[in-house]
Coordinates of C-alpha atoms in Angstrom, one line a residue:
X1 CA 89.7 104.4 93.8
X2 CA 90.7 101.9 96.4
X3 CA 88.4 100.6 99.2
X4 CA 89.1 98.6 102.4
X5 CA 87.2 95.4 103.0
X6 CA 87.0 94.3 106.6
X7 CA 85.6 91.0 108.0
X8 CA 85.1 92.1 111.6
X9 CA 84.7 90.4 114.9
X10 CA 88.4 89.3 115.3
X11 CA 90.3 90.4 118.4
X12 CA 93.6 92.0 117.4
X13 CA 96.6 90.2 118.9
X14 CA 100.4 90.4 118.4
X15 CA 103.1 93.1 117.8
X16 CA 103.4 95.9 115.3
X17 CA 106.0 98.6 114.7
X18 CA 104.9 102.3 114.9
X19 CA 106.0 104.6 112.1
X20 CA 107.5 108.1 112.3
X21 CA 105.1 110.9 112.9
X22 CA 103.5 112.5 109.9
X23 CA 102.9 115.8 111.7
X24 CA 106.6 116.0 112.7
X25 CA 108.0 114.9 109.3
X26 CA 106.1 117.5 107.2
X27 CA 107.6 120.7 108.9
X28 CA 111.0 119.0 109.3
X29 CA 111.1 118.4 105.5
X30 CA 110.3 122.1 105.1
X31 CA 113.2 123.0 107.5
X32 CA 115.6 121.6 104.9
X33 CA 114.9 124.8 102.9
X34 CA 116.7 126.9 105.5
X35 CA 120.2 125.5 104.9
X36 CA 122.5 125.1 101.9
X37 CA 123.9 122.0 103.5
X38 CA 122.5 118.5 103.6
X39 CA 119.8 117.4 106.1
X40 CA 119.7 113.7 106.8
X41 CA 116.5 112.2 108.2
X42 CA 115.6 108.8 109.5
X43 CA 112.4 107.1 110.7
X44 CA 110.5 108.9 107.9
X45 CA 107.0 107.4 107.3
X46 CA 105.9 106.3 103.8
X47 CA 102.8 108.4 103.4
X48 CA 101.0 110.2 100.6
X49 CA 101.4 113.6 102.4
X50 CA 105.2 113.0 102.8
X51 CA 105.5 112.1 99.1
X52 CA 103.5 115.2 98.2
X53 CA 105.8 117.4 100.4
X54 CA 108.9 115.8 98.8
X55 CA 107.6 116.5 95.3
X56 CA 106.9 120.1 96.3
X57 CA 110.4 120.9 97.7
X58 CA 112.0 118.9 94.9
X59 CA 110.4 121.2 92.3
X60 CA 111.9 124.1 94.2
X61 CA 115.4 122.7 93.6
X62 CA 115.9 120.4 96.6
X63 CA 117.9 117.2 95.8
X64 CA 116.2 114.2 97.4
X65 CA 118.2 111.0 97.9
X66 CA 116.6 107.9 99.5
X67 CA 118.8 106.3 102.2
X68 CA 117.7 102.8 103.3
X69 CA 114.2 101.8 104.3
X70 CA 113.1 104.9 106.1
X71 CA 115.8 107.6 105.5
X72 CA 116.7 110.2 103.0
X73 CA 119.1 113.2 102.5
X74 CA 117.9 116.6 101.4
X75 CA 120.3 118.9 99.5
X76 CA 119.0 122.4 99.4
X77 CA 122.1 124.2 98.2
X78 CA 120.2 125.7 95.3
X79 CA 116.6 126.9 95.6
X80 CA 115.7 127.7 92.0
X81 CA 112.0 128.3 92.4
X82 CA 110.5 129.6 95.7
X83 CA 107.0 128.7 94.5
X84 CA 104.4 126.3 95.8
X85 CA 101.8 126.0 93.0
X86 CA 98.2 125.2 93.7
X87 CA 98.1 121.9 91.8
X88 CA 100.8 120.6 94.1
X89 CA 99.4 121.8 97.4
X90 CA 95.6 121.5 97.0
X91 CA 95.4 118.2 98.8
X92 CA 97.7 119.1 101.7
X93 CA 97.1 122.0 104.1
X94 CA 100.6 121.6 105.6
X95 CA 102.1 123.0 102.4
X96 CA 101.8 126.4 104.0
X97 CA 104.8 125.4 106.0
X98 CA 107.2 126.3 103.1
X99 CA 106.3 130.0 103.5
X100 CA 108.5 130.8 106.5
X101 CA 111.6 128.9 105.4
X102 CA 111.5 130.3 101.8
X103 CA 111.0 133.8 103.0
X104 CA 113.9 133.5 105.5
X105 CA 116.3 131.8 103.1
X106 CA 115.4 133.4 99.7
X107 CA 113.8 136.7 100.7
X108 CA 110.7 135.8 98.7
X109 CA 108.0 133.2 98.4
X110 CA 104.8 132.6 96.4
X111 CA 102.7 129.9 98.1
X112 CA 99.2 128.9 97.1
X113 CA 96.6 128.8 99.8
X114 CA 95.7 125.2 100.4
X115 CA 92.5 124.1 98.7
X116 CA 89.3 125.3 100.3
X117 CA 91.1 127.6 102.7
X118 CA 89.8 131.1 103.3
X119 CA 91.8 133.6 105.4
X120 CA 90.1 133.7 108.8
X121 CA 88.4 130.3 108.5
X122 CA 91.6 128.6 109.4
X123 CA 94.6 130.2 111.2
X124 CA 96.6 130.8 108.1
X125 CA 96.1 134.5 108.9
X126 CA 98.2 134.0 112.0
X127 CA 101.2 132.9 109.8
X128 CA 100.8 136.1 107.8
X129 CA 100.4 138.4 110.8
X130 CA 103.5 136.9 112.4
X131 CA 105.7 137.3 109.3
X132 CA 104.4 140.8 108.8
X133 CA 105.5 141.6 112.4
X134 CA 108.9 140.4 111.4
X135 CA 109.1 142.9 108.5
X136 CA 107.7 140.9 105.6
X137 CA 105.7 142.6 102.8
X138 CA 102.8 140.2 102.2
X139 CA 99.8 140.3 100.0
X140 CA 97.2 137.7 99.0
X141 CA 96.5 137.7 95.3
X142 CA 94.7 135.2 93.1
X143 CA 94.7 132.5 95.7
X144 CA 98.5 132.9 96.5
X145 CA 100.4 134.4 99.4
X146 CA 103.1 136.5 97.9
X147 CA 105.8 137.5 100.4
X148 CA 109.1 139.5 100.2
X149 CA 111.7 140.6 102.8
X150 CA 115.3 141.6 102.4
X151 CA 115.9 140.0 105.9
X152 CA 113.4 139.3 108.5
X153 CA 113.8 141.0 111.9
X154 CA 113.1 139.6 115.3
X155 CA 109.8 140.5 116.8
X156 CA 107.4 139.7 119.7
X157 CA 104.5 137.8 118.2
X158 CA 101.3 136.9 120.2
X159 CA 99.1 134.7 118.2
X160 CA 95.3 135.1 118.5
X161 CA 94.8 131.4 118.8
X162 CA 97.0 128.3 119.4
X163 CA 98.1 127.2 116.0
X164 CA 100.6 124.3 115.5
X165 CA 101.5 125.1 111.8
X166 CA 101.6 128.8 112.6
X167 CA 104.0 128.2 115.5
X168 CA 106.2 126.0 113.3
X169 CA 106.2 128.4 110.3
X170 CA 107.2 131.4 112.5
X171 CA 109.8 129.4 114.4
X172 CA 111.5 128.3 111.2
X173 CA 111.4 131.9 109.8
X174 CA 112.8 133.3 113.0
X175 CA 115.9 131.1 112.9
X176 CA 117.5 133.2 110.2
X177 CA 116.0 136.6 111.3
X178 CA 118.0 139.4 112.7
X179 CA 117.7 139.5 116.5
X180 CA 115.4 137.8 118.9
X181 CA 111.9 136.6 118.1
X182 CA 109.4 135.7 120.9
X183 CA 106.3 133.6 120.0
X184 CA 103.7 133.8 122.7
X185 CA 100.6 131.6 122.9
X186 CA 102.8 129.1 121.0
X187 CA 101.6 125.5 120.4
X188 CA 103.1 123.0 122.8
X189 CA 102.6 119.9 120.7
X190 CA 105.4 117.3 120.8
X191 CA 105.8 117.7 117.0
X192 CA 106.7 121.4 117.6
X193 CA 109.4 120.2 120.0
X194 CA 110.7 117.6 117.4
X195 CA 111.0 120.4 114.8
X196 CA 112.8 122.6 117.4
X197 CA 115.2 119.7 118.1
X198 CA 116.0 119.3 114.4
X199 CA 116.5 123.1 113.9
X200 CA 118.8 123.2 117.0
X201 CA 120.8 120.3 115.4
X202 CA 121.2 122.6 112.4
X203 CA 122.6 125.4 114.5
X204 CA 119.4 127.3 115.5
X205 CA 119.2 128.9 118.9
X206 CA 115.8 128.0 120.3
X207 CA 114.5 127.8 123.9
X208 CA 111.1 127.2 125.3
X209 CA 109.8 124.7 122.7
X210 CA 107.0 122.7 124.4
X211 CA 105.9 125.7 126.4
X212 CA 103.6 128.6 125.6
X213 CA 106.5 131.0 125.0
X214 CA 109.3 130.1 122.5
X215 CA 112.4 132.3 122.1
X216 CA 114.5 132.2 118.9
X217 CA 117.8 134.1 118.5
X218 CA 118.4 134.5 114.8
X219 CA 121.7 133.3 113.3
X220 CA 123.4 134.1 110.0
X221 CA 123.1 130.6 108.6
X222 CA 122.1 127.0 109.5
X223 CA 124.3 124.0 108.7
X224 CA 123.5 120.4 107.9
X225 CA 122.4 117.8 110.4
X226 CA 121.1 114.4 111.1
X227 CA 117.7 113.9 112.8
X228 CA 115.4 111.0 113.5
X229 CA 111.7 111.7 113.3
X230 CA 109.7 111.1 116.5
X231 CA 107.2 108.1 116.6
X232 CA 103.7 108.9 115.6
X233 CA 101.6 109.4 118.7
X234 CA 98.3 109.4 116.8
X235 CA 99.1 106.2 115.0
X236 CA 100.0 104.7 118.4
X237 CA 96.7 105.9 119.9
X238 CA 94.8 104.6 116.9
X239 CA 96.2 101.0 117.2
X240 CA 95.6 101.1 120.9
X241 CA 91.9 102.0 120.3
X242 CA 91.6 99.3 117.6
X243 CA 92.9 96.6 120.1
X244 CA 90.6 97.9 122.8
X245 CA 87.5 98.0 120.6
X246 CA 88.1 94.4 119.4
X247 CA 88.8 93.0 122.8
X248 CA 92.4 92.2 121.8
X249 CA 95.9 92.4 123.2
X250 CA 98.7 94.1 121.3
X251 CA 102.2 95.3 121.8
X252 CA 103.3 98.4 119.9
X253 CA 107.1 98.9 119.5
X254 CA 109.3 101.8 118.5
X255 CA 106.9 104.2 120.1
X256 CA 106.6 106.1 123.4
X257 CA 103.9 106.8 126.0
X258 CA 105.6 110.2 126.8
X259 CA 103.1 112.2 124.7
X260 CA 100.0 110.0 125.3
X261 CA 99.2 110.5 128.9
X262 CA 95.7 111.7 128.4
X263 CA 94.9 109.1 125.8
X264 CA 96.3 106.3 128.0
X265 CA 94.3 107.6 131.0
X266 CA 91.1 107.4 129.0
X267 CA 91.9 103.8 127.9
X268 CA 92.5 102.9 131.5
X269 CA 89.1 104.5 132.4
X270 CA 87.6 102.3 129.7
X271 CA 88.9 99.2 131.6
X272 CA 92.0 98.4 129.6
X273 CA 95.2 97.0 131.2
X274 CA 98.3 98.9 129.9
X275 CA 102.0 98.1 130.4
X276 CA 104.5 100.9 129.6
X277 CA 108.1 100.2 128.5
X278 CA 110.8 102.6 127.4
X279 CA 110.0 102.2 123.7
X280 CA 106.9 100.0 123.7
X281 CA 103.3 99.9 124.9
X282 CA 101.2 96.8 125.6
X283 CA 97.4 96.9 125.9
X284 CA 95.0 94.2 127.0
X285 CA 91.3 94.9 126.6
X286 CA 88.5 93.8 129.0
X287 CA 85.6 91.7 127.8
X288 CA 83.6 94.9 127.3
X289 CA 84.8 98.5 127.5
X290 CA 83.2 101.2 129.6
X291 CA 82.2 104.4 127.8
X292 CA 84.5 107.3 128.4
X293 CA 83.6 111.0 128.0
X294 CA 86.2 113.5 126.7
X295 CA 86.8 117.1 125.6
X296 CA 89.3 118.0 122.9
X297 CA 91.7 120.9 123.5
X298 CA 95.3 121.9 122.5
X299 CA 98.1 119.8 123.8
X300 CA 98.7 118.6 126.6
X301 CA 94.9 118.1 126.7
X302 CA 93.0 115.4 124.7
X303 CA 94.0 115.6 121.0
X304 CA 91.4 116.4 118.4
X305 CA 93.2 113.8 116.2
X306 CA 92.0 111.0 118.6
X307 CA 88.4 112.1 119.0
X308 CA 87.0 110.0 116.1
X309 CA 88.8 106.9 117.2
X310 CA 87.3 107.2 120.7
X311 CA 83.9 107.8 119.3
X312 CA 84.2 104.4 117.5
X313 CA 85.5 102.8 120.7
X314 CA 82.5 104.1 122.7
X315 CA 79.9 102.8 120.1
X316 CA 79.8 99.3 121.6
X317 CA 81.0 100.2 125.1
X318 CA 78.9 99.9 128.2
X319 CA 77.0 103.1 129.1
X320 CA 76.9 106.5 127.5
X321 CA 79.6 109.2 126.9
X322 CA 79.7 112.8 125.9
X323 CA 82.4 113.9 123.4
X324 CA 82.9 117.6 123.1
X325 CA 85.0 118.9 120.1
X326 CA 86.5 122.4 120.8
X327 CA 89.1 122.6 118.0
X328 CA 87.3 122.1 114.7
X329 CA 83.7 123.0 114.1
X330 CA 83.0 120.3 111.6
X331 CA 84.7 117.2 112.9
X332 CA 81.7 114.9 113.6
X333 CA 81.2 113.8 110.0
X334 CA 82.2 110.3 110.9
X335 CA 79.2 110.0 113.3
X336 CA 76.8 109.6 110.4
X337 CA 78.8 106.8 109.0
X338 CA 79.1 105.1 112.4
X339 CA 75.4 105.2 112.7
X340 CA 75.2 103.2 109.4
X341 CA 77.0 100.5 111.4
X342 CA 74.4 100.6 114.1
X343 CA 75.8 103.1 116.5
X344 CA 73.6 105.2 118.7
X345 CA 75.0 108.8 118.4
X346 CA 73.2 112.1 118.8
X347 CA 74.9 115.4 117.7
X348 CA 74.1 118.6 119.5
X349 CA 76.4 121.4 118.2
X350 CA 79.9 120.7 119.4
X351 CA 78.8 117.8 121.6
X352 CA 78.1 114.2 120.6
X353 CA 76.3 111.8 122.9
X354 CA 77.3 108.2 122.3
X355 CA 75.3 105.4 123.9
X356 CA 76.9 101.9 123.6
X357 CA 75.0 99.2 121.7
X358 CA 75.5 95.4 122.2
X359 CA 77.4 95.2 118.9
X360 CA 77.9 96.9 115.6
X361 CA 77.0 95.4 112.2
X362 CA 79.0 95.7 109.1
X363 CA 77.9 98.0 106.3
X364 CA 79.3 100.1 103.4
X365 CA 80.6 103.5 104.7
X366 CA 82.5 106.4 103.3
X367 CA 85.5 108.1 104.8
X368 CA 85.4 111.9 105.0
X369 CA 88.8 112.8 106.4
X370 CA 92.0 111.2 107.7
X371 CA 90.9 110.5 111.4
X372 CA 87.3 109.8 110.4
X373 CA 88.8 107.0 108.2
X374 CA 90.6 105.6 111.2
X375 CA 87.4 105.6 113.3
X376 CA 85.6 103.6 110.5
X377 CA 88.4 101.1 110.4
X378 CA 88.2 100.6 114.2
X379 CA 84.4 100.2 114.0
X380 CA 84.6 97.8 111.1
X381 CA 87.2 95.7 113.0
X382 CA 84.8 95.5 116.0
X383 CA 81.6 95.0 114.0
X384 CA 80.0 91.7 113.1
X385 CA 80.1 90.9 109.4
X386 CA 81.6 92.7 106.5
X387 CA 82.4 96.4 106.3
X388 CA 83.5 98.2 103.1
X389 CA 85.1 101.6 103.6
X390 CA 85.1 103.8 100.5
X391 CA 87.5 106.7 99.7
X392 CA 90.4 105.4 101.8
X393 CA 92.9 107.7 100.1
X394 CA 92.5 109.7 103.3
X395 CA 94.0 106.8 105.2
X396 CA 97.1 106.7 103.0
X397 CA 97.8 110.3 103.9
X398 CA 98.4 109.4 107.5
X399 CA 98.7 105.7 108.2
X400 CA 101.6 103.7 106.7
X401 CA 100.6 100.3 105.2
X402 CA 97.6 100.1 107.5
X403 CA 96.2 96.9 106.0
X404 CA 99.6 95.2 106.3
X405 CA 100.0 96.2 110.0
X406 CA 96.4 95.2 110.9
X407 CA 96.9 91.8 109.1
X408 CA 99.9 91.2 111.2
X409 CA 97.7 91.6 114.2
X410 CA 95.2 89.0 112.9
X411 CA 92.7 91.3 111.3
X412 CA 90.9 90.1 108.2
X413 CA 91.3 93.2 106.0
X414 CA 92.3 93.8 102.4
X415 CA 92.5 96.6 99.9
X416 CA 90.2 96.2 96.9
X417 CA 89.9 98.3 93.8

């Protein structure tokens, strides 16, 4: 299992290209199941989760053809097996996103619950309740969601909580349903909007994406289309934090600040200078950052996927900060590993109090999830001495060629077996 070895203490400097968004690419790959015509995609990131999703839809009968460095075409004219088996989806929770498209297109689906998922613990139940409201017959049996419907019918769906994948699944299913579907309490994330833009290019009739109420007028069929995946706002935010934590200056290209207002505001509060261009962002860090408090919440508030990175940024900043996590109940696991690097962090339920120390010191740490991995990389880059990060397969799920991109910015980092 690979590890990442970092010689810290080097300010990041230079320019790096941001990849397409993982959280937009995954549902858009599933959207290809809705049409018998070809969907052409560009700006697709090279990530383990994307590869897993491509293998999953390929075993269903989708033809996958690579087109250039970051493009591919998906031919879904023949869906031979509307099945998502456990051994293919156990590592990727987003695999539940095939449920709505398969049910709408094929009239049936058998989709494994992602590994470790219990109905009620995560909002998978919201997917099921919404599809049942559209007329689907669904049962959960032996770890699988088994669904059937001759044709889904439009319905008014009010989700009990804001769920991004739930909104995306129901929106995709509704595109081929009979009549109008209204999704209330819908997720407003930019990735939901990107999916809606792709579906609209395929002939779907969708309004309200990006707001709390989405309306979908079902159509008989969707056609082929070409779509470019939006830039990854979380990768963008991660590299901005890495530059800030190391006292560096970087320019990120092929990205946008449009979906990063809250993150950029926090970096400005920390003392950074930031210059915004149409498709680029430049950050220059101060000699020492100021600690910034934050509270995670659904978009457009501060994203939970940036919480760990800001915790790392606060570890050597001036002053104390309170980080409150309101989305996931168990998303402070990286704090224990940051403490191994010398951080001063106290956990109290959903709050973490971070008091900055003069500097962090390298150590061996272990990644526990995707964004926790990113926080350890940021801390390791800022720390004095050598940091070895174990279990970096999490990183490969969401960050494309991270050691290459960091090396271009001057970081002393390499992958070791």
